[in-house]
C-alpha cells in the first residue's frame, strides 16, 4: 500500500497524562517508561522506539491517540526514553551505547511490564533497534513497524547524498565543504544543515501540544554526546560506532506478513530505498505518508495514525 489517505482525527490540545509511569532496570541503569491505556485490553499493546541515537519519546506523543477510546478501537501505548536520553538515567558510559544493549533494553521493558506479545514500532535509529528485536525475538512480536528506518549506514548515507542534490547549488556546496578538513564557519554549516532538515527531516513546526509537553518535561532531552558517539556530526558522513552498521542481512529473518515499512513522501529515509527493503521481506507491506518528511508524527500525525491504526488491528492475534 502506498500514499494512503486518512480521515481527520481529533488532535490533542494537550497530551493526556500517562496511566502509569515507572523506571525499569536495564543493563547500565534505569529507563523511563510511560503507559497510556490497559495493557491487558483486547488489543495488543504497541511500543514506540524513538530515534536518535539520543532522542526522546516526545516526538511520538501523537501516537497516544491509539489509546483513546473516543477515536475507535484502542490499545495500550508504551513510550520510553532510551538509557542516557530524556528522563532515563544518564550514566554517560559509552560501553552502554551498543545496538545489542539497546535491543536488550526493549526486551527488559516487555518483561518488566509482563506483556507476552506486543507490536513494536521503531522510527529512524529506533527502526534499527526494532529490526534487531524482530530478528532476535520474533515470539514476542504481534507486529513489527519499521518507520523511516536506519537499516544500514551505507544506504542511509547514499540517500542523504541523493537528497543533497535536490537543494540549491550554494547549499550543496556548503554542505560538502562542512564535511571537509577545512570547513567554513559553524554558522554557515548550521544554516545549510537547517535547509536540509527543513526539506527532509521535519517540515512542520511543533504543535502546541508538543511544545507544552517539552516545557513541562522533567528530566533531560536530547543527548548530543550519545548521538555524536554513535553516529557523528553530519548526516552525510558517519564517524561513530554505527559507521559500518549493516542490518540488511536481518531482513531475511523477519516475519513478512507481520511487518510494515512506512516512510514520509519527503523522508530522508527515501521511499525508494525503504520500498526496496520491504520487497526483500516477502509479504511485508509498504506505505508512504503524503506530505510528510522524516518526522512522520510531527508533519502528518493524522495520516500516519490513519495507516497505523488499521494495520495494527489487522495484526492483532486473538487474545484469550
C-alpha positions as a LaTeX table, in Angstrom:
\begin{tabular}{lrrr}
\hline
Residue & $x$ (\AA) & $y$ (\AA) & $z$ (\AA) \\
\hline
Unk1 & 0.00 & 0.00 & 0.00 \\
Unk2 & 1.25 & 3.48 & $-0.70$ \\
Unk3 & 0.11 & 7.06 & $-0.41$ \\
Unk4 & $-2.78$ & 6.20 & 1.89 \\
Unk5 & $-5.25$ & 8.91 & 2.81 \\
Unk6 & $-6.80$ & 9.03 & 6.27 \\
Unk7 & $-9.81$ & 10.67 & 7.88 \\
Unk8 & $-9.05$ & 13.58 & 10.18 \\
Unk9 & $-8.71$ & 12.53 & 13.80 \\
Unk10 & $-9.22$ & 14.61 & 16.92 \\
Unk11 & $-5.97$ & 16.45 & 17.66 \\
Unk12 & $-4.74$ & 16.88 & 21.19 \\
Unk13 & $-4.62$ & 20.41 & 22.59 \\
Unk14 & $-2.57$ & 18.89 & 25.38 \\
Unk15 & $-1.39$ & 15.31 & 25.55 \\
Unk16 & $-3.07$ & 13.11 & 28.18 \\
Unk17 & $-1.23$ & 12.21 & 31.34 \\
Unk18 & 0.11 & 8.67 & 31.47 \\
Unk19 & $-1.97$ & 5.94 & 33.04 \\
Unk20 & 1.22 & 4.67 & 34.63 \\
Unk21 & 4.87 & 5.72 & 34.84 \\
Unk22 & 7.83 & 3.70 & 36.03 \\
Unk23 & 11.59 & 3.37 & 35.90 \\
Unk24 & 12.62 & $-0.02$ & 34.52 \\
Unk25 & 16.01 & $-1.50$ & 35.47 \\
Unk26 & 18.12 & $-2.34$ & 32.41 \\
Unk27 & 21.78 & $-3.04$ & 31.85 \\
Unk28 & 23.59 & 0.15 & 32.81 \\
Unk29 & 20.81 & 1.93 & 34.72 \\
Unk30 & 17.06 & 2.57 & 34.61 \\
Unk31 & 14.87 & 3.80 & 31.77 \\
Unk32 & 11.75 & 5.94 & 31.96 \\
Unk33 & 8.58 & 4.22 & 30.69 \\
Unk34 & 5.07 & 5.64 & 30.38 \\
Unk35 & 1.89 & 3.73 & 29.55 \\
Unk36 & $-1.47$ & 5.01 & 28.35 \\
Unk37 & $-4.31$ & 2.52 & 28.32 \\
Unk38 & $-4.84$ & $-1.02$ & 29.57 \\
Unk39 & $-2.01$ & $-3.46$ & 28.88 \\
Unk40 & $-4.47$ & $-6.33$ & 29.35 \\
Unk41 & $-7.05$ & $-4.89$ & 26.95 \\
Unk42 & $-8.46$ & $-6.79$ & 23.97 \\
Unk43 & $-5.98$ & $-5.26$ & 21.51 \\
Unk44 & $-2.24$ & $-5.83$ & 21.72 \\
Unk45 & $-0.12$ & $-3.05$ & 23.24 \\
Unk46 & 2.23 & $-1.13$ & 20.96 \\
Unk47 & 5.61 & 0.27 & 21.98 \\
Unk48 & 7.29 & 3.11 & 20.10 \\
Unk49 & 11.09 & 3.11 & 19.90 \\
Unk50 & 12.40 & 6.64 & 19.40 \\
Unk51 & 15.17 & 7.78 & 17.10 \\
Unk52 & 18.49 & 9.46 & 17.65 \\
Unk53 & 20.58 & 7.91 & 18.96 \\
Unk54 & 19.99 & 10.22 & 21.88 \\
Unk55 & 16.40 & 11.26 & 21.12 \\
Unk56 & 13.36 & 11.08 & 23.39 \\
Unk57 & 9.79 & 9.81 & 23.32 \\
Unk58 & 8.45 & 13.38 & 22.98 \\
Unk59 & 8.16 & 13.14 & 19.20 \\
Unk60 & 5.73 & 10.22 & 19.43 \\
Unk61 & 3.15 & 11.64 & 21.83 \\
Unk62 & 0.62 & 11.94 & 19.00 \\
Unk63 & 0.59 & 8.13 & 18.99 \\
Unk64 & $-1.31$ & 8.32 & 22.29 \\
Unk65 & $-4.41$ & 8.72 & 20.12 \\
Unk66 & $-4.18$ & 4.95 & 19.62 \\
Unk67 & $-5.08$ & 4.59 & 23.32 \\
Unk68 & $-8.03$ & 7.00 & 23.12 \\
Unk69 & $-11.39$ & 5.13 & 23.13 \\
Unk70 & $-13.07$ & 8.19 & 21.58 \\
Unk71 & $-11.13$ & 7.56 & 18.37 \\
Unk72 & $-12.22$ & 4.00 & 17.69 \\
Unk73 & $-10.65$ & 0.67 & 18.64 \\
Unk74 & $-7.93$ & 1.45 & 21.14 \\
Unk75 & $-4.89$ & $-0.22$ & 22.65 \\
Unk76 & $-2.27$ & 0.49 & 25.29 \\
Unk77 & 0.58 & 2.69 & 24.05 \\
Unk78 & 4.03 & 2.34 & 25.63 \\
Unk79 & 6.57 & 5.14 & 25.22 \\
Unk80 & 10.03 & 5.22 & 26.75 \\
Unk81 & 13.34 & 7.06 & 26.73 \\
Unk82 & 16.40 & 5.01 & 25.95 \\
Unk83 & 19.21 & 4.97 & 28.51 \\
Unk84 & 21.12 & 8.28 & 28.60 \\
Unk85 & 18.20 & 10.10 & 26.93 \\
Unk86 & 15.20 & 12.07 & 28.12 \\
Unk87 & 14.01 & 11.16 & 31.61 \\
Unk88 & 16.05 & 7.97 & 31.85 \\
Unk89 & 19.21 & 7.58 & 33.89 \\
Unk90 & 22.32 & 9.15 & 32.41 \\
Unk91 & 25.39 & 7.16 & 33.41 \\
Unk92 & 27.07 & 8.51 & 30.23 \\
Unk93 & 29.10 & 5.33 & 29.85 \\
Unk94 & 29.89 & 4.67 & 26.16 \\
Unk95 & 30.12 & 0.97 & 26.98 \\
Unk96 & 26.31 & 1.03 & 27.11 \\
Unk97 & 25.96 & 2.56 & 23.67 \\
Unk98 & 25.71 & $-0.57$ & 21.56 \\
Unk99 & 22.98 & $-1.86$ & 19.27 \\
Unk100 & 22.80 & $-5.09$ & 21.26 \\
Unk101 & 22.30 & $-3.35$ & 24.61 \\
Unk102 & 19.61 & $-1.01$ & 23.27 \\
Unk103 & 17.84 & $-4.07$ & 21.83 \\
Unk104 & 18.07 & $-5.91$ & 25.14 \\
Unk105 & 16.70 & $-2.78$ & 26.82 \\
Unk106 & 13.49 & $-3.12$ & 24.83 \\
Unk107 & 13.09 & $-6.72$ & 25.93 \\
Unk108 & 13.72 & $-5.73$ & 29.56 \\
Unk109 & 10.78 & $-3.33$ & 29.31 \\
Unk110 & 8.48 & $-6.01$ & 27.91 \\
Unk111 & 9.47 & $-8.39$ & 30.69 \\
Unk112 & 9.02 & $-5.76$ & 33.41 \\
Unk113 & 5.53 & $-4.93$ & 32.13 \\
Unk114 & 4.55 & $-8.59$ & 31.90 \\
Unk115 & 3.48 & $-8.33$ & 28.27 \\
Unk116 & 3.53 & $-11.71$ & 26.47 \\
Unk117 & 3.49 & $-10.15$ & 23.00 \\
Unk118 & 3.31 & $-6.64$ & 21.62 \\
Unk119 & 3.58 & $-4.56$ & 18.49 \\
Unk120 & 6.93 & $-2.80$ & 18.11 \\
Unk121 & 7.18 & 0.42 & 16.08 \\
Unk122 & 10.71 & 1.73 & 15.66 \\
Unk123 & 11.43 & 5.06 & 13.99 \\
Unk124 & 14.74 & 6.11 & 12.39 \\
Unk125 & 17.50 & 4.82 & 14.72 \\
Unk126 & 14.64 & 3.22 & 16.65 \\
Unk127 & 13.98 & 1.27 & 13.45 \\
Unk128 & 17.45 & $-0.25$ & 13.86 \\
Unk129 & 16.55 & $-1.40$ & 17.36 \\
Unk130 & 13.18 & $-2.71$ & 16.15 \\
Unk131 & 14.81 & $-4.56$ & 13.24 \\
Unk132 & 17.27 & $-6.25$ & 15.59 \\
Unk133 & 14.49 & $-7.06$ & 18.03 \\
Unk134 & 12.27 & $-8.52$ & 15.32 \\
Unk135 & 15.07 & $-10.76$ & 14.08 \\
Unk136 & 16.11 & $-11.90$ & 17.55 \\
Unk137 & 12.78 & $-12.14$ & 19.38 \\
Unk138 & 10.03 & $-12.99$ & 16.90 \\
Unk139 & 8.00 & $-14.83$ & 19.54 \\
Unk140 & 7.49 & $-11.55$ & 21.41 \\
Unk141 & 6.05 & $-9.77$ & 18.38 \\
Unk142 & 2.48 & $-9.36$ & 17.24 \\
Unk143 & 3.59 & $-6.93$ & 14.53 \\
Unk144 & 6.70 & $-5.01$ & 13.53 \\
Unk145 & 6.60 & $-1.47$ & 12.13 \\
Unk146 & 9.79 & $-0.07$ & 10.63 \\
Unk147 & 9.14 & 3.66 & 10.32 \\
Unk148 & 11.69 & 5.65 & 8.30 \\
Unk149 & 14.24 & 3.11 & 9.49 \\
Unk150 & 18.03 & 3.08 & 9.52 \\
Unk151 & 18.59 & $-0.38$ & 8.02 \\
Unk152 & 22.21 & 0.15 & 7.04 \\
Unk153 & 24.53 & 3.11 & 7.30 \\
Unk154 & 25.63 & 2.58 & 3.71 \\
Unk155 & 22.09 & 3.05 & 2.38 \\
Unk156 & 21.41 & 5.98 & 4.72 \\
Unk157 & 24.46 & 7.89 & 3.51 \\
Unk158 & 23.59 & 7.09 & $-0.11$ \\
Unk159 & 20.09 & 8.51 & 0.41 \\
Unk160 & 21.48 & 11.64 & 2.05 \\
Unk161 & 23.84 & 12.19 & $-0.88$ \\
Unk162 & 20.96 & 11.90 & $-3.34$ \\
Unk163 & 18.74 & 14.28 & $-1.37$ \\
Unk164 & 21.51 & 16.83 & $-1.06$ \\
Unk165 & 21.47 & 17.21 & $-4.85$ \\
Unk166 & 17.86 & 18.46 & $-4.61$ \\
Unk167 & 18.92 & 21.54 & $-2.65$ \\
Unk168 & 20.12 & 24.82 & $-4.17$ \\
Unk169 & 23.65 & 24.65 & $-5.54$ \\
Unk170 & 25.03 & 27.03 & $-2.93$ \\
Unk171 & 23.62 & 24.93 & $-0.10$ \\
Unk172 & 25.04 & 21.76 & $-1.64$ \\
Unk173 & 28.46 & 23.37 & $-1.89$ \\
Unk174 & 28.36 & 24.46 & 1.73 \\
Unk175 & 27.27 & 21.04 & 2.99 \\
Unk176 & 30.11 & 19.35 & 1.14 \\
Unk177 & 32.58 & 21.90 & 2.47 \\
Unk178 & 31.32 & 21.38 & 6.02 \\
Unk179 & 32.50 & 17.77 & 5.89 \\
Unk180 & 35.91 & 18.69 & 4.51 \\
Unk181 & 39.14 & 19.11 & 6.51 \\
Unk182 & 38.74 & 22.90 & 6.19 \\
Unk183 & 35.07 & 23.61 & 6.89 \\
Unk184 & 33.51 & 27.08 & 6.73 \\
Unk185 & 32.21 & 28.91 & 9.79 \\
Unk186 & 29.86 & 27.00 & 12.08 \\
Unk187 & 27.07 & 29.46 & 11.30 \\
Unk188 & 27.27 & 28.60 & 7.60 \\
Unk189 & 27.22 & 24.87 & 8.31 \\
Unk190 & 24.27 & 25.22 & 10.68 \\
Unk191 & 22.31 & 27.20 & 8.11 \\
Unk192 & 22.98 & 24.67 & 5.35 \\
Unk193 & 22.14 & 21.73 & 7.60 \\
Unk194 & 18.94 & 23.51 & 8.60 \\
Unk195 & 17.98 & 23.82 & 4.94 \\
Unk196 & 18.41 & 20.06 & 4.52 \\
Unk197 & 16.41 & 19.30 & 7.65 \\
Unk198 & 13.54 & 21.60 & 6.67 \\
Unk199 & 13.10 & 19.65 & 3.45 \\
Unk200 & 13.70 & 16.08 & 4.55 \\
Unk201 & 13.66 & 15.82 & 8.35 \\
Unk202 & 10.81 & 17.97 & 9.67 \\
Unk203 & 8.63 & 20.21 & 7.50 \\
Unk204 & 6.17 & 21.45 & 10.10 \\
Unk205 & 6.72 & 23.41 & 13.33 \\
Unk206 & 5.97 & 21.58 & 16.60 \\
Unk207 & 2.31 & 21.55 & 17.60 \\
Unk208 & 1.13 & 23.47 & 20.65 \\
Unk209 & 0.67 & 20.17 & 22.48 \\
Unk210 & 4.23 & 19.12 & 21.69 \\
Unk211 & 5.61 & 22.46 & 22.85 \\
Unk212 & 3.63 & 22.19 & 26.08 \\
Unk213 & 4.98 & 18.68 & 26.66 \\
Unk214 & 8.55 & 19.84 & 26.15 \\
Unk215 & 8.09 & 22.77 & 28.51 \\
Unk216 & 6.68 & 20.52 & 31.24 \\
Unk217 & 9.31 & 17.80 & 30.78 \\
Unk218 & 11.01 & 16.68 & 33.95 \\
Unk219 & 14.48 & 15.50 & 33.07 \\
Unk220 & 16.82 & 15.95 & 30.16 \\
Unk221 & 16.05 & 15.98 & 26.47 \\
Unk222 & 18.23 & 15.06 & 23.52 \\
Unk223 & 21.73 & 13.76 & 24.29 \\
Unk224 & 24.15 & 15.18 & 21.70 \\
Unk225 & 27.15 & 13.27 & 23.08 \\
Unk226 & 25.37 & 9.95 & 22.56 \\
Unk227 & 24.42 & 10.99 & 19.03 \\
Unk228 & 27.92 & 12.07 & 18.09 \\
Unk229 & 29.50 & 8.98 & 19.62 \\
Unk230 & 27.26 & 6.54 & 17.77 \\
Unk231 & 26.67 & 8.47 & 14.53 \\
Unk232 & 28.81 & 11.59 & 14.17 \\
Unk233 & 28.32 & 15.26 & 13.44 \\
Unk234 & 26.93 & 15.07 & 9.89 \\
Unk235 & 24.05 & 13.42 & 8.05 \\
Unk236 & 26.43 & 12.74 & 5.17 \\
Unk237 & 29.43 & 11.20 & 6.93 \\
Unk238 & 29.12 & 8.66 & 9.74 \\
Unk239 & 32.16 & 8.65 & 12.02 \\
Unk240 & 30.72 & 6.97 & 15.13 \\
Unk241 & 30.24 & 3.37 & 16.15 \\
Unk242 & 27.38 & 2.95 & 13.66 \\
Unk243 & 29.56 & 3.87 & 10.68 \\
Unk244 & 29.75 & 0.26 & 9.48 \\
Unk245 & 26.33 & $-0.87$ & 10.69 \\
Unk246 & 24.57 & $-3.24$ & 8.27 \\
Unk247 & 21.25 & $-4.74$ & 9.29 \\
Unk248 & 20.28 & $-5.77$ & 5.77 \\
Unk249 & 21.00 & $-9.48$ & 6.38 \\
Unk250 & 18.41 & $-9.41$ & 9.19 \\
Unk251 & 15.60 & $-8.64$ & 6.73 \\
Unk252 & 15.53 & $-12.31$ & 5.73 \\
Unk253 & 14.73 & $-13.27$ & 9.33 \\
Unk254 & 11.61 & $-11.12$ & 9.67 \\
Unk255 & 8.03 & $-12.35$ & 9.54 \\
Unk256 & 6.97 & $-10.73$ & 6.28 \\
Unk257 & 3.18 & $-10.71$ & 6.72 \\
Unk258 & 3.68 & $-9.18$ & 10.17 \\
Unk259 & 5.95 & $-6.34$ & 9.02 \\
Unk260 & 5.12 & $-2.82$ & 7.82 \\
Unk261 & 7.57 & $-0.31$ & 6.34 \\
Unk262 & 6.28 & 3.27 & 6.49 \\
Unk263 & 8.03 & 6.47 & 5.38 \\
Unk264 & 7.19 & 10.04 & 4.51 \\
Unk265 & 6.91 & 11.33 & 0.95 \\
Unk266 & 9.93 & 13.60 & 1.50 \\
Unk267 & 11.70 & 11.36 & 4.01 \\
Unk268 & 15.47 & 11.34 & 4.37 \\
Unk269 & 14.94 & 7.59 & 4.56 \\
Unk270 & 13.94 & 7.73 & 0.90 \\
Unk271 & 10.75 & 5.93 & $-0.12$ \\
Unk272 & 12.52 & 4.16 & $-3.00$ \\
Unk273 & 15.08 & 2.72 & $-0.60$ \\
Unk274 & 12.52 & 1.71 & 2.01 \\
Unk275 & 10.35 & 0.04 & $-0.62$ \\
Unk276 & 13.35 & $-1.91$ & $-1.88$ \\
Unk277 & 13.95 & $-3.14$ & 1.67 \\
Unk278 & 10.28 & $-4.08$ & 2.02 \\
Unk279 & 10.48 & $-6.13$ & $-1.17$ \\
Unk280 & 13.22 & $-8.19$ & 0.45 \\
Unk281 & 10.75 & $-9.22$ & 3.18 \\
Unk282 & 8.15 & $-11.38$ & 1.39 \\
Unk283 & 4.65 & $-10.43$ & 2.45 \\
Unk284 & 5.66 & $-7.16$ & 4.11 \\
Unk285 & 3.57 & $-4.07$ & 3.48 \\
Unk286 & 4.83 & $-0.63$ & 2.47 \\
Unk287 & 3.20 & 2.77 & 2.95 \\
Unk288 & 4.10 & 6.36 & 2.13 \\
Unk289 & 2.60 & 9.20 & 4.17 \\
Unk290 & 1.81 & 12.04 & 1.73 \\
Unk291 & 3.35 & 15.38 & 2.60 \\
Unk292 & 5.49 & 14.04 & 5.44 \\
Unk293 & 9.24 & 14.07 & 5.76 \\
Unk294 & 11.24 & 12.06 & 8.30 \\
Unk295 & 9.24 & 13.19 & 11.34 \\
Unk296 & 6.03 & 11.41 & 10.41 \\
Unk297 & 4.11 & 12.35 & 13.54 \\
Unk298 & 5.43 & 15.90 & 13.53 \\
Unk299 & 4.48 & 16.52 & 9.90 \\
Unk300 & 1.36 & 14.42 & 9.32 \\
Unk301 & 0.13 & 12.82 & 12.56 \\
Unk302 & $-3.41$ & 12.11 & 11.35 \\
Unk303 & $-2.26$ & 10.46 & 8.15 \\
Unk304 & 0.38 & 8.43 & 9.99 \\
Unk305 & $-2.16$ & 7.19 & 12.51 \\
Unk306 & $-4.55$ & 6.50 & 9.65 \\
Unk307 & $-2.06$ & 3.95 & 8.36 \\
Unk308 & $-1.00$ & 2.51 & 11.71 \\
Unk309 & $-4.41$ & 2.06 & 13.33 \\
Unk310 & $-5.95$ & $-0.36$ & 10.80 \\
Unk311 & $-2.65$ & $-2.16$ & 10.22 \\
Unk312 & $-2.20$ & $-2.85$ & 13.93 \\
Unk313 & $-5.81$ & $-4.03$ & 14.23 \\
Unk314 & $-5.37$ & $-6.45$ & 11.35 \\
Unk315 & $-2.30$ & $-7.90$ & 13.04 \\
Unk316 & $-3.76$ & $-8.32$ & 16.50 \\
Unk317 & $-3.79$ & $-12.03$ & 17.33 \\
Unk318 & $-6.83$ & $-13.30$ & 19.17 \\
Unk319 & $-6.35$ & $-12.88$ & 22.92 \\
Unk320 & $-7.85$ & $-15.22$ & 25.46 \\
\hline
\end{tabular}
